[in-house]
Amino acid sequence: MAAAAAEEAANSMFARPKCSTTTSPNLYVANCGPTVGLSLETISSVFSAFGRVTGVHAADDTGARVIVCFSDTTAAQAAYQALNGNPCPQLRGRTLRMRFSLPKLPAKVQDNDSLSVFLLASELAIPGIYLVHDFITPEEEEVLLAAVDASPWKSLAKRRVQHYGYEFLYETRNVDARQYLGNLPSFVSFVLDKISSFPEPANNKCRLMDQLTTSSPVYLFLVNEYPSGVGLSPHIDTHSAFDELIFSLSISGPCIMEFRKYPQGTWYPPGDTVADMEGVNFIRKAIFLPPRSMLLMSGEGRYAWHHYIPHHKVDVVKGQSIKRSSRRVSFTFRKVRRGPCRCEFQQCCDSRRGSNVERSCPPLETSQ
Ligand SMILES: O=C(O)CCC(=O)C(=O)O
Ligand SMILES: [Fe+2]
């Protein structure tokens, strides 16, 4: 976990400069990292051709963006001039997208006590967010864990994942709808059955998902494994990629999920992220997700609120400290959208702003 802690520290240490002409010894490099087959060691050795590299860190949890730190600005400028926007033969021919990155001033940490963590969705009171405790039994939880542990994991920078149905593309936060990976595994059949009979008051919505079968070619099932202390950056699942209902089943360990709503009219300029908007006030609420609980995000809660899993080792819930266990595994079920999103939350809807998801949605990252 020391490496994960160092990465976390790196993420929170660097930020995009306010002015695009600012240079620095640190380069943010996109399209480059372990998930595209480039180890941090390889990246370090290629960038060393331009000067002394003092470190290469994951820029976020996608595993496809890194921060390369040089001992001086001249070396970073030389690397930028030579490599930005050009295919790099030593890095599998990938075209790197680079910008300078500045050490970040310590962010004003919001006192966690000021954030109420609710136990029930009714207390959270975000339209469209539902939570069902004990959605599966401890025995069923064991079966699911054994099944995913018998399947191959894919490593991202800080967590491991498995993709079924369609591969989730972290760079664009979308799926390639032409690349069907095949039926969902049979070990999730009983979960799909339970979703189809989701309890009141969300059961009407869930009937919309009544096509949920392992052999349906429209579902995407993603397994995420978070080691203790690892979370997920604030994001809204891409509207144009997925239908309204998003289900997330927590197994093995607990966490809290924070929801954030930005004021009407707030929008993300291209490439900017939630971290760049720290000055903007937003509403924060959180809910505790115990193991075996099923979260449903729909309506306003799915379309207009960012969801976020803080990178905590301990969560404070109703004044009690709850330690994250060595891992939390989540199963998310989503339906691939056919046609544009027609939601009423335009400020968050990439379907209304053209098809370029990266332009209109903040990427899944923390500080760049
Ligand atoms: O782990 C979870 O419960 C949520 C995962 C999530 O938000 C996502 O994959 O987009
Ligand atoms: Fe999500």
PDB file of N, CA and C in Angstrom, residues 203-235:
ATOM      1  N   ASN A 203     -39.182   0.155  -7.925  1.00  0.00           N
ATOM      2  CA  ASN A 203     -39.383  -1.046  -8.734  1.00  0.00           C
ATOM      3  C   ASN A 203     -39.987  -0.767 -10.104  1.00  0.00           C
ATOM      4  N   ASN A 204     -40.740   0.325 -10.222  1.00  0.00           N
ATOM      5  CA  ASN A 204     -41.271   0.680 -11.536  1.00  0.00           C
ATOM      6  C   ASN A 204     -40.167   0.937 -12.526  1.00  0.00           C
ATOM      7  N   LYS A 205     -39.171   1.722 -12.041  1.00  0.00           N
ATOM      8  CA  LYS A 205     -38.034   2.049 -12.898  1.00  0.00           C
ATOM      9  C   LYS A 205     -37.296   0.775 -13.283  1.00  0.00           C
ATOM     10  N   CYS A 206     -37.156  -0.131 -12.296  1.00  0.00           N
ATOM     11  CA  CYS A 206     -36.352  -1.315 -12.543  1.00  0.00           C
ATOM     12  C   CYS A 206     -37.005  -2.241 -13.533  1.00  0.00           C
ATOM     13  N   ARG A 207     -38.317  -2.145 -13.630  1.00  0.00           N
ATOM     14  CA  ARG A 207     -38.977  -2.977 -14.642  1.00  0.00           C
ATOM     15  C   ARG A 207     -38.517  -2.580 -16.042  1.00  0.00           C
ATOM     16  N   LEU A 208     -38.055  -1.313 -16.157  1.00  0.00           N
ATOM     17  CA  LEU A 208     -37.509  -0.881 -17.446  1.00  0.00           C
ATOM     18  C   LEU A 208     -36.277  -1.710 -17.807  1.00  0.00           C
ATOM     19  N   MET A 209     -35.669  -2.268 -16.782  1.00  0.00           N
ATOM     20  CA  MET A 209     -34.471  -3.079 -17.014  1.00  0.00           C
ATOM     21  C   MET A 209     -34.856  -4.544 -17.176  1.00  0.00           C
ATOM     22  N   ASP A 210     -36.125  -4.821 -17.481  1.00  0.00           N
ATOM     23  CA  ASP A 210     -36.561  -6.212 -17.410  1.00  0.00           C
ATOM     24  C   ASP A 210     -35.945  -7.099 -18.477  1.00  0.00           C
ATOM     25  N   GLN A 211     -35.202  -6.491 -19.363  1.00  0.00           N
ATOM     26  CA  GLN A 211     -34.500  -7.306 -20.348  1.00  0.00           C
ATOM     27  C   GLN A 211     -33.187  -7.856 -19.778  1.00  0.00           C
ATOM     28  N   LEU A 212     -32.957  -7.558 -18.509  1.00  0.00           N
ATOM     29  CA  LEU A 212     -31.684  -7.954 -17.901  1.00  0.00           C
ATOM     30  C   LEU A 212     -31.515  -9.469 -17.870  1.00  0.00           C
ATOM     31  N   THR A 213     -30.754  -9.976 -18.801  1.00  0.00           N
ATOM     32  CA  THR A 213     -30.420 -11.405 -18.765  1.00  0.00           C
ATOM     33  C   THR A 213     -28.949 -11.495 -19.122  1.00  0.00           C
ATOM     34  N   THR A 214     -28.344 -12.579 -18.757  1.00  0.00           N
ATOM     35  CA  THR A 214     -26.909 -12.678 -19.046  1.00  0.00           C
ATOM     36  C   THR A 214     -26.644 -12.670 -20.553  1.00  0.00           C
ATOM     37  N   SER A 215     -27.640 -13.037 -21.356  1.00  0.00           N
ATOM     38  CA  SER A 215     -27.370 -13.111 -22.798  1.00  0.00           C
ATOM     39  C   SER A 215     -27.799 -11.851 -23.555  1.00  0.00           C
ATOM     40  N   SER A 216     -28.184 -10.803 -22.832  1.00  0.00           N
ATOM     41  CA  SER A 216     -28.578  -9.598 -23.546  1.00  0.00           C
ATOM     42  C   SER A 216     -27.343  -8.819 -23.996  1.00  0.00           C
ATOM     43  N   PRO A 217     -27.314  -8.393 -25.265  1.00  0.00           N
ATOM     44  CA  PRO A 217     -26.116  -7.697 -25.742  1.00  0.00           C
ATOM     45  C   PRO A 217     -26.091  -6.211 -25.402  1.00  0.00           C
ATOM     46  N   VAL A 218     -26.899  -5.755 -24.459  1.00  0.00           N
ATOM     47  CA  VAL A 218     -26.915  -4.312 -24.200  1.00  0.00           C
ATOM     48  C   VAL A 218     -26.416  -3.963 -22.788  1.00  0.00           C
ATOM     49  N   TYR A 219     -26.005  -4.946 -22.035  1.00  0.00           N
ATOM     50  CA  TYR A 219     -25.589  -4.655 -20.670  1.00  0.00           C
ATOM     51  C   TYR A 219     -24.091  -4.699 -20.497  1.00  0.00           C
ATOM     52  N   LEU A 220     -23.644  -3.840 -19.618  1.00  0.00           N
ATOM     53  CA  LEU A 220     -22.239  -3.786 -19.281  1.00  0.00           C
ATOM     54  C   LEU A 220     -22.150  -4.027 -17.779  1.00  0.00           C
ATOM     55  N   PHE A 221     -21.302  -4.920 -17.425  1.00  0.00           N
ATOM     56  CA  PHE A 221     -21.140  -5.272 -16.021  1.00  0.00           C
ATOM     57  C   PHE A 221     -19.659  -5.077 -15.714  1.00  0.00           C
ATOM     58  N   LEU A 222     -19.399  -4.243 -14.727  1.00  0.00           N
ATOM     59  CA  LEU A 222     -18.005  -3.897 -14.405  1.00  0.00           C
ATOM     60  C   LEU A 222     -17.734  -4.266 -12.949  1.00  0.00           C
ATOM     61  N   VAL A 223     -16.640  -4.971 -12.727  1.00  0.00           N
ATOM     62  CA  VAL A 223     -16.232  -5.289 -11.360  1.00  0.00           C
ATOM     63  C   VAL A 223     -15.052  -4.379 -11.027  1.00  0.00           C
ATOM     64  N   ASN A 224     -15.146  -3.701  -9.895  1.00  0.00           N
ATOM     65  CA  ASN A 224     -14.059  -2.843  -9.414  1.00  0.00           C
ATOM     66  C   ASN A 224     -13.579  -3.388  -8.088  1.00  0.00           C
ATOM     67  N   GLU A 225     -12.289  -3.527  -7.921  1.00  0.00           N
ATOM     68  CA  GLU A 225     -11.765  -3.922  -6.610  1.00  0.00           C
ATOM     69  C   GLU A 225     -10.907  -2.769  -6.071  1.00  0.00           C
ATOM     70  N   TYR A 226     -11.330  -2.222  -4.941  1.00  0.00           N
ATOM     71  CA  TYR A 226     -10.626  -1.087  -4.339  1.00  0.00           C
ATOM     72  C   TYR A 226      -9.869  -1.578  -3.108  1.00  0.00           C
ATOM     73  N   PRO A 227      -8.536  -1.475  -3.087  1.00  0.00           N
ATOM     74  CA  PRO A 227      -7.840  -1.763  -1.827  1.00  0.00           C
ATOM     75  C   PRO A 227      -8.200  -0.705  -0.788  1.00  0.00           C
ATOM     76  N   SER A 228      -7.953  -1.004   0.477  1.00  0.00           N
ATOM     77  CA  SER A 228      -8.269  -0.043   1.538  1.00  0.00           C
ATOM     78  C   SER A 228      -7.611   1.315   1.251  1.00  0.00           C
ATOM     79  N   GLY A 229      -8.354   2.371   1.401  1.00  0.00           N
ATOM     80  CA  GLY A 229      -7.784   3.712   1.204  1.00  0.00           C
ATOM     81  C   GLY A 229      -7.915   4.218  -0.225  1.00  0.00           C
ATOM     82  N   VAL A 230      -8.341   3.351  -1.134  1.00  0.00           N
ATOM     83  CA  VAL A 230      -8.490   3.783  -2.529  1.00  0.00           C
ATOM     84  C   VAL A 230      -9.964   4.089  -2.790  1.00  0.00           C
ATOM     85  N   GLY A 231     -10.194   5.187  -3.490  1.00  0.00           N
ATOM     86  CA  GLY A 231     -11.565   5.565  -3.818  1.00  0.00           C
ATOM     87  C   GLY A 231     -11.705   5.801  -5.309  1.00  0.00           C
ATOM     88  N   LEU A 232     -12.614   6.657  -5.659  1.00  0.00           N
ATOM     89  CA  LEU A 232     -12.884   6.943  -7.071  1.00  0.00           C
ATOM     90  C   LEU A 232     -13.146   8.438  -7.198  1.00  0.00           C
ATOM     91  N   SER A 233     -12.536   9.056  -8.206  1.00  0.00           N
ATOM     92  CA  SER A 233     -12.679  10.509  -8.364  1.00  0.00           C
ATOM     93  C   SER A 233     -14.137  10.899  -8.658  1.00  0.00           C
ATOM     94  N   PRO A 234     -14.504  12.139  -8.302  1.00  0.00           N
ATOM     95  CA  PRO A 234     -15.887  12.574  -8.561  1.00  0.00           C
ATOM     96  C   PRO A 234     -16.199  12.550 -10.060  1.00  0.00           C
ATOM     97  N   HIS A 235     -17.312  12.000 -10.409  1.00  0.00           N
ATOM     98  CA  HIS A 235     -17.695  11.954 -11.821  1.00  0.00           C
ATOM     99  C   HIS A 235     -19.194  11.722 -11.959  1.00  0.00           C
TER     100      HIS A 235
END
